[in-house]
Amino acid sequence: MKTVFSGIQPSGALHVGNYVGAIHNWVQMQDQYRCIYCVVDYHAITQDYEVKQMSARVREMALDILALGVDPEKAILFVQSAVPEHTELAWIFGAVTGHGDLERMTQFKDKSASQPDNVNAGLFFYPVPQAADILLYKAELVPVGADQVQHLELARRVARSFNHRWGKVFPECEAKLTATPKVLGLDGKAKMSKSLGNHIPLTSIEDRPLRKLLGRMVTDEKRVTREDPGDPDVCNVFSFHKIFSTADDQAWVRQGCTTAGIGCVDCKGRLAERMVDHFAGYRERRAELLAHPGRVDEILAAGAEKARAIAQRTLAEVRQKLGLWRSR
Ligand code: SF4
């Protein structure tokens, strides 16, 4: 069974974009691969954040990941900073990573532009601990979106350089390109994001709050009145139907929208019903976890222990290859 590694930054409770773009895929993969999933809190400190909120955000995110169906019996779920071998391997990888390679990373340029007052060295170095995250577990597959392919290429180069210089330890991981649709936010323009405030929190997926949120969702802007026919193919509401509704529902929307047979309120109402159904299991599991305070921490601690056992084996091999001193 191949090993998969994937990480997610601790942004707190999840939204629909996180689910469609990442966690849905995590749940699917845990039955086919040996999956290692990580909340990458060390990566998050390269950006401004509220210190007092960090651990709550990690816990909230882990709670949502588990409620969405990641099963700690099938996959390892842990927090990056609980396994210090990540940072140790990152330092070692720094010695086989070209400065020029890091300079070419487009994400560094984008992030530097988005936080000009905090262009720290960690932002620059970021892809190196990212390579360590993956290779520490000798992961062969990494689910990535197109924007992460460049970082994965760097991880492959790091593995090659290490193996060439010190002897073979690491596999060359492969990108498992995720064919997930890009989920736009309520504004129908930008990618769904908590920081942009255009998101649908998973916790809001209950009938009334969801209908209220969907009421804000931008539709086909050319459909001004109920009598105007619309075009589902340019409407973000229909993109959501394609994810959450049945083929029959989608046909109903297409027919009703293009002939002005249904209004946008009807269309959004049907979407709300389908989304509420889709996340019924999530709500149930979330309530169960909330009823047992401490359970999420227990799962994360057990996950860290399992991850650390693998990480320590890899590090022992690495130190030996490097010829480092150890007491006999
Ligand atoms: Fe969009 Fe539905 Fe309104 Fe058509 S009926 S414009 S698909 S919300």
Short mmCIF file of C-alpha atoms and ligand atoms in Angstrom, two decimals:
data_model
loop_
_atom_site.label_atom_id
_atom_site.label_comp_id
_atom_site.label_asym_id
_atom_site.label_seq_id
_atom_site.Cartn_x
_atom_site.Cartn_y
_atom_site.Cartn_z
CA MET A 1 0.00 0.00 0.00
CA LYS A 2 1.44 3.38 -0.99
CA THR A 3 1.90 6.12 1.60
CA VAL A 4 0.12 9.43 1.13
CA PHE A 5 1.01 12.60 3.01
CA SER A 6 -1.10 15.73 3.10
CA GLY A 7 -1.09 18.80 5.31
CA ILE A 8 -3.45 21.66 6.02
CA GLN A 9 -2.84 24.97 7.77
CA PRO A 10 -4.76 25.49 11.02
CA SER A 11 -7.28 28.10 9.98
CA GLY A 12 -9.89 26.93 12.50
CA ALA A 13 -13.31 25.52 11.68
CA LEU A 14 -13.56 24.42 8.04
CA HIS A 15 -15.68 25.81 5.25
CA VAL A 16 -17.21 24.26 2.15
CA GLY A 17 -14.16 25.18 0.02
CA ASN A 18 -11.84 23.28 2.38
CA TYR A 19 -14.13 20.27 2.28
CA VAL A 20 -14.47 20.11 -1.50
CA GLY A 21 -10.83 21.04 -2.17
CA ALA A 22 -9.11 18.79 0.36
CA ILE A 23 -10.90 16.88 3.09
CA HIS A 24 -13.39 15.08 0.86
CA ASN A 25 -10.37 13.68 -0.96
CA TRP A 26 -8.69 12.74 2.35
CA VAL A 27 -11.72 10.68 3.32
CA GLN A 28 -11.75 8.89 -0.04
CA MET A 29 -8.03 8.09 0.05
CA GLN A 30 -7.95 6.56 3.53
CA ASP A 31 -9.48 3.35 2.16
CA GLN A 32 -6.92 2.99 -0.63
CA TYR A 33 -3.65 4.19 0.88
CA ARG A 34 -1.71 4.43 4.10
CA CYS A 35 -2.62 8.05 4.81
CA ILE A 36 -0.79 10.50 7.03
CA TYR A 37 -2.61 13.78 7.57
CA CYS A 38 -1.09 16.71 9.37
CA VAL A 39 -2.22 20.08 10.69
CA VAL A 40 0.84 22.13 9.77
CA ASP A 41 1.03 24.68 12.57
CA TYR A 42 4.77 25.39 12.10
CA HIS A 43 4.05 26.54 8.56
CA ALA A 44 1.33 28.84 9.84
CA ILE A 45 3.71 30.89 11.99
CA THR A 46 5.31 32.37 8.87
CA GLN A 47 2.19 34.51 8.62
CA ASP A 48 0.71 36.88 11.17
CA TYR A 49 -1.59 35.07 13.57
CA GLU A 50 -3.24 35.40 16.97
CA VAL A 51 -1.10 33.48 19.46
CA LYS A 52 -4.03 33.01 21.84
CA GLN A 53 -6.13 31.43 19.10
CA MET A 54 -3.58 29.01 17.67
CA SER A 55 -4.28 25.90 19.75
CA ALA A 56 -8.05 26.45 19.58
CA ARG A 57 -7.79 26.72 15.79
CA VAL A 58 -5.84 23.49 15.56
CA ARG A 59 -8.40 21.71 17.73
CA GLU A 60 -11.37 23.15 15.80
CA MET A 61 -9.86 22.09 12.53
CA ALA A 62 -9.08 18.57 13.76
CA LEU A 63 -12.63 18.32 15.09
CA ASP A 64 -14.04 19.19 11.67
CA ILE A 65 -11.65 16.84 9.85
CA LEU A 66 -12.75 13.96 12.07
CA ALA A 67 -16.42 14.90 11.82
CA LEU A 68 -16.12 14.89 8.02
CA GLY A 69 -15.08 11.26 8.14
CA VAL A 70 -11.31 10.99 8.50
CA ASP A 71 -11.08 7.87 10.63
CA PRO A 72 -8.17 7.65 13.11
CA GLU A 73 -8.38 3.85 12.81
CA LYS A 74 -7.54 4.12 9.11
CA ALA A 75 -5.39 7.26 8.84
CA ILE A 76 -2.88 9.02 11.07
CA LEU A 77 -3.98 12.54 12.03
CA PHE A 78 -1.58 14.70 14.02
CA VAL A 79 -0.17 18.18 14.53
CA GLN A 80 3.19 19.03 12.94
CA SER A 81 4.77 20.66 16.02
CA ALA A 82 4.07 17.52 18.07
CA VAL A 83 6.65 15.66 15.95
CA PRO A 84 9.91 17.64 16.23
CA GLU A 85 11.63 15.42 13.64
CA HIS A 86 9.93 17.59 11.00
CA THR A 87 12.11 20.57 11.86
CA GLU A 88 15.25 18.47 12.25
CA LEU A 89 14.88 16.98 8.79
CA ALA A 90 14.07 20.41 7.37
CA TRP A 91 17.42 21.71 8.61
CA ILE A 92 19.26 18.80 7.01
CA PHE A 93 17.38 19.32 3.74
CA GLY A 94 18.49 22.95 3.81
CA ALA A 95 21.98 21.65 3.02
CA VAL A 96 20.85 20.08 -0.26
CA THR A 97 18.44 22.80 -1.40
CA GLY A 98 19.64 25.41 -3.85
CA HIS A 99 19.13 29.05 -2.89
CA GLY A 100 18.21 29.73 -6.50
CA ASP A 101 15.54 27.02 -6.39
CA LEU A 102 13.86 28.77 -3.47
CA GLU A 103 14.12 32.13 -5.19
CA ARG A 104 12.12 30.78 -8.11
CA MET A 105 9.13 29.73 -5.98
CA THR A 106 6.14 31.73 -7.14
CA GLN A 107 4.35 31.21 -3.82
CA PHE A 108 7.17 33.02 -2.01
CA LYS A 109 6.75 35.97 -4.36
CA ASP A 110 2.96 35.95 -3.88
CA LYS A 111 3.14 35.67 -0.10
CA SER A 112 5.83 38.34 0.17
CA ALA A 113 3.60 40.66 -1.84
CA SER A 114 0.60 39.90 0.35
CA GLN A 115 2.47 40.56 3.64
CA PRO A 116 5.12 43.19 2.76
CA ASP A 117 5.69 44.07 6.43
CA ASN A 118 6.55 40.49 7.35
CA VAL A 119 8.76 38.98 4.64
CA ASN A 120 10.53 36.60 7.02
CA ALA A 121 13.14 33.96 6.19
CA GLY A 122 10.62 31.25 7.09
CA LEU A 123 8.48 32.30 4.13
CA PHE A 124 11.49 31.88 1.88
CA PHE A 125 12.49 28.55 3.44
CA TYR A 126 8.90 27.25 3.53
CA PRO A 127 9.21 24.64 0.74
CA VAL A 128 12.08 22.93 2.59
CA PRO A 129 10.10 21.96 5.73
CA GLN A 130 7.32 21.10 3.31
CA ALA A 131 9.66 18.60 1.64
CA ALA A 132 10.58 17.30 5.10
CA ASP A 133 6.89 16.82 5.99
CA ILE A 134 6.48 14.53 3.01
CA LEU A 135 9.79 12.68 3.00
CA LEU A 136 9.93 12.05 6.74
CA TYR A 137 7.23 9.43 6.09
CA LYS A 138 8.73 8.38 2.74
CA ALA A 139 5.41 9.29 1.18
CA GLU A 140 5.08 8.28 -2.45
CA LEU A 141 1.94 10.23 -3.22
CA VAL A 142 0.98 13.78 -2.32
CA PRO A 143 -2.43 15.14 -3.27
CA VAL A 144 -1.88 18.64 -4.60
CA GLY A 145 -3.67 21.32 -6.52
CA ALA A 146 -1.97 22.90 -9.53
CA ASP A 147 -0.62 25.75 -7.33
CA GLN A 148 1.45 23.29 -5.28
CA VAL A 149 3.11 21.38 -8.11
CA GLN A 150 6.21 23.60 -8.02
CA HIS A 151 6.76 22.85 -4.30
CA LEU A 152 6.36 19.15 -4.92
CA GLU A 153 8.92 19.31 -7.72
CA LEU A 154 11.30 20.88 -5.22
CA ALA A 155 10.64 18.03 -2.75
CA ARG A 156 11.54 15.57 -5.51
CA ARG A 157 14.77 17.46 -6.21
CA VAL A 158 15.61 17.50 -2.50
CA ALA A 159 15.11 13.72 -2.31
CA ARG A 160 17.33 13.22 -5.38
CA SER A 161 20.07 15.52 -4.03
CA PHE A 162 20.02 13.86 -0.62
CA ASN A 163 20.18 10.35 -2.11
CA HIS A 164 22.97 11.40 -4.46
CA ARG A 165 25.07 13.04 -1.75
CA TRP A 166 24.55 10.70 1.19
CA GLY A 167 23.03 7.50 -0.17
CA LYS A 168 19.51 6.37 -0.91
CA VAL A 169 16.95 6.96 1.80
CA PHE A 170 14.04 8.75 0.15
CA PRO A 171 11.60 7.86 -2.63
CA GLU A 172 10.76 10.51 -5.20
CA CYS A 173 7.23 11.42 -4.27
CA GLU A 174 4.67 11.92 -6.99
CA ALA A 175 1.94 14.51 -7.25
CA LYS A 176 -1.54 13.12 -7.10
CA LEU A 177 -3.29 15.95 -8.88
CA THR A 178 -6.65 16.55 -7.31
CA ALA A 179 -9.35 17.03 -9.90
CA THR A 180 -11.54 19.01 -7.53
CA PRO A 181 -13.57 21.91 -8.82
CA LYS A 182 -12.42 25.36 -7.78
CA VAL A 183 -15.00 26.51 -5.26
CA LEU A 184 -15.83 30.19 -5.53
CA GLY A 185 -17.18 32.08 -2.55
CA LEU A 186 -20.58 33.67 -2.08
CA ASP A 187 -19.44 36.61 -4.22
CA GLY A 188 -19.01 34.22 -7.18
CA LYS A 189 -15.68 35.89 -7.98
CA ALA A 190 -12.85 34.86 -5.66
CA LYS A 191 -11.93 31.41 -4.35
CA MET A 192 -13.83 30.67 -1.15
CA SER A 193 -11.78 31.92 1.77
CA LYS A 194 -12.33 32.75 5.39
CA SER A 195 -10.10 35.81 5.15
CA LEU A 196 -12.22 37.20 2.29
CA GLY A 197 -15.43 36.58 4.26
CA ASN A 198 -17.07 34.92 1.24
CA HIS A 199 -17.16 31.45 2.81
CA ILE A 200 -19.84 29.03 3.96
CA PRO A 201 -18.71 27.58 7.32
CA LEU A 202 -19.57 23.90 7.65
CA THR A 203 -21.13 24.68 11.00
CA SER A 204 -23.68 26.92 9.24
CA ILE A 205 -25.05 24.03 7.19
CA GLU A 206 -28.37 23.78 8.92
CA ASP A 207 -31.55 24.71 7.17
CA ARG A 208 -32.18 28.30 8.31
CA PRO A 209 -28.63 29.66 8.62
CA LEU A 210 -27.70 28.08 5.29
CA ARG A 211 -30.70 29.53 3.45
CA LYS A 212 -29.76 32.92 4.87
CA LEU A 213 -26.16 32.59 3.65
CA LEU A 214 -27.20 31.30 0.23
CA GLY A 215 -29.50 34.31 -0.04
CA ARG A 216 -26.29 36.37 -0.36
CA MET A 217 -24.88 34.17 -3.09
CA VAL A 218 -24.43 36.00 -6.38
CA THR A 219 -26.39 34.45 -9.28
CA ASP A 220 -26.36 35.03 -13.06
CA GLU A 221 -26.14 38.81 -12.99
CA LYS A 222 -28.04 39.11 -16.27
CA ARG A 223 -31.09 37.55 -14.63
CA VAL A 224 -32.48 40.72 -13.13
CA THR A 225 -36.14 39.78 -12.54
CA ARG A 226 -37.95 36.50 -11.88
CA GLU A 227 -39.30 36.65 -15.45
CA ASP A 228 -35.85 36.78 -17.08
CA PRO A 229 -34.42 33.42 -18.15
CA GLY A 230 -30.96 32.74 -16.72
CA ASP A 231 -27.85 30.82 -17.67
CA PRO A 232 -26.84 28.16 -15.12
CA ASP A 233 -23.42 27.81 -16.73
CA VAL A 234 -22.37 31.27 -15.56
CA CYS A 235 -24.03 30.96 -12.14
CA ASN A 236 -22.11 29.95 -9.02
CA VAL A 237 -25.26 28.50 -7.45
CA PHE A 238 -25.38 25.96 -10.25
CA SER A 239 -21.69 25.09 -9.66
CA PHE A 240 -22.73 24.10 -6.15
CA HIS A 241 -25.64 22.05 -7.50
CA LYS A 242 -23.09 20.17 -9.60
CA ILE A 243 -21.25 19.22 -6.42
CA PHE A 244 -24.12 18.50 -4.04
CA SER A 245 -27.26 17.76 -6.06
CA THR A 246 -28.43 14.79 -8.07
CA ALA A 247 -28.48 14.70 -11.87
CA ASP A 248 -32.29 15.08 -11.71
CA ASP A 249 -31.96 18.21 -9.58
CA GLN A 250 -29.43 19.65 -11.99
CA ALA A 251 -31.75 18.95 -14.94
CA TRP A 252 -34.60 20.62 -13.00
CA VAL A 253 -32.44 23.73 -12.43
CA ARG A 254 -31.28 23.89 -16.04
CA GLN A 255 -34.77 23.56 -17.43
CA GLY A 256 -36.33 25.92 -14.87
CA CYS A 257 -33.64 28.57 -15.04
CA THR A 258 -33.35 28.79 -18.83
CA THR A 259 -37.15 29.09 -19.22
CA ALA A 260 -37.71 31.29 -16.16
CA GLY A 261 -39.83 28.45 -14.80
CA ILE A 262 -38.15 28.69 -11.39
CA GLY A 263 -36.80 31.64 -9.45
CA CYS A 264 -33.40 31.90 -7.83
CA VAL A 265 -35.01 31.53 -4.41
CA ASP A 266 -36.42 28.12 -5.45
CA CYS A 267 -33.06 27.13 -6.88
CA LYS A 268 -31.18 28.12 -3.73
CA GLY A 269 -33.82 26.42 -1.56
CA ARG A 270 -33.25 23.12 -3.36
CA LEU A 271 -29.49 23.55 -2.98
CA ALA A 272 -29.89 24.19 0.75
CA GLU A 273 -31.87 20.95 1.11
CA ARG A 274 -29.22 18.94 -0.71
CA MET A 275 -26.36 20.43 1.27
CA VAL A 276 -28.12 19.86 4.58
CA ASP A 277 -28.61 16.20 3.56
CA HIS A 278 -25.02 15.87 2.38
CA PHE A 279 -23.59 17.05 5.71
CA ALA A 280 -25.99 15.13 8.00
CA GLY A 281 -23.28 12.63 8.97
CA TYR A 282 -20.83 15.47 9.64
CA ARG A 283 -23.25 17.18 12.02
CA GLU A 284 -23.90 13.93 13.85
CA ARG A 285 -20.21 13.05 14.27
CA ARG A 286 -19.38 16.62 15.27
CA ALA A 287 -22.05 16.59 17.99
CA GLU A 288 -20.70 13.27 19.23
CA LEU A 289 -17.14 14.60 19.43
CA LEU A 290 -18.30 17.76 21.17
CA ALA A 291 -20.11 15.62 23.73
CA HIS A 292 -16.75 14.04 24.66
CA PRO A 293 -14.37 16.89 25.44
CA GLY A 294 -10.80 15.69 25.28
CA ARG A 295 -11.50 13.14 22.55
CA VAL A 296 -9.97 15.26 19.77
CA ASP A 297 -6.81 15.86 21.84
CA GLU A 298 -6.57 12.13 22.53
CA ILE A 299 -6.81 11.33 18.83
CA LEU A 300 -4.19 13.96 17.96
CA ALA A 301 -1.83 12.70 20.68
CA ALA A 302 -2.21 9.08 19.54
CA GLY A 303 -1.66 10.22 15.93
CA ALA A 304 1.52 12.09 16.92
CA GLU A 305 2.83 8.98 18.66
CA LYS A 306 2.30 6.85 15.55
CA ALA A 307 3.77 9.53 13.28
CA ARG A 308 6.76 9.98 15.57
CA ALA A 309 7.57 6.27 15.53
CA ILE A 310 7.88 6.43 11.72
CA ALA A 311 9.70 9.77 11.82
CA GLN A 312 12.28 8.52 14.31
CA ARG A 313 13.09 5.51 12.15
CA THR A 314 13.67 7.76 9.14
CA LEU A 315 15.80 10.18 11.17
CA ALA A 316 17.94 7.35 12.55
CA GLU A 317 18.65 6.27 8.97
CA VAL A 318 19.38 9.86 7.93
CA ARG A 319 21.78 10.55 10.81
CA GLN A 320 23.63 7.36 10.04
CA LYS A 321 23.98 8.34 6.36
CA LEU A 322 25.24 11.78 7.39
CA GLY A 323 27.89 10.22 9.63
CA LEU A 324 26.79 12.19 12.67
CA TRP A 325 28.19 11.38 16.09
CA ARG A 326 26.16 9.14 18.36
CA SER A 327 27.26 7.63 21.68
CA ARG A 328 28.09 3.91 21.31
FE1 SF4 B 1 -28.53 30.69 -10.86
FE2 SF4 B 1 -30.41 29.02 -10.14
FE3 SF4 B 1 -30.96 31.61 -10.44
FE4 SF4 B 1 -30.45 30.10 -12.55
S1 SF4 B 1 -32.19 29.87 -11.15
S2 SF4 B 1 -29.59 32.13 -12.15
S3 SF4 B 1 -28.91 28.69 -11.76
S4 SF4 B 1 -29.63 30.70 -8.92
#
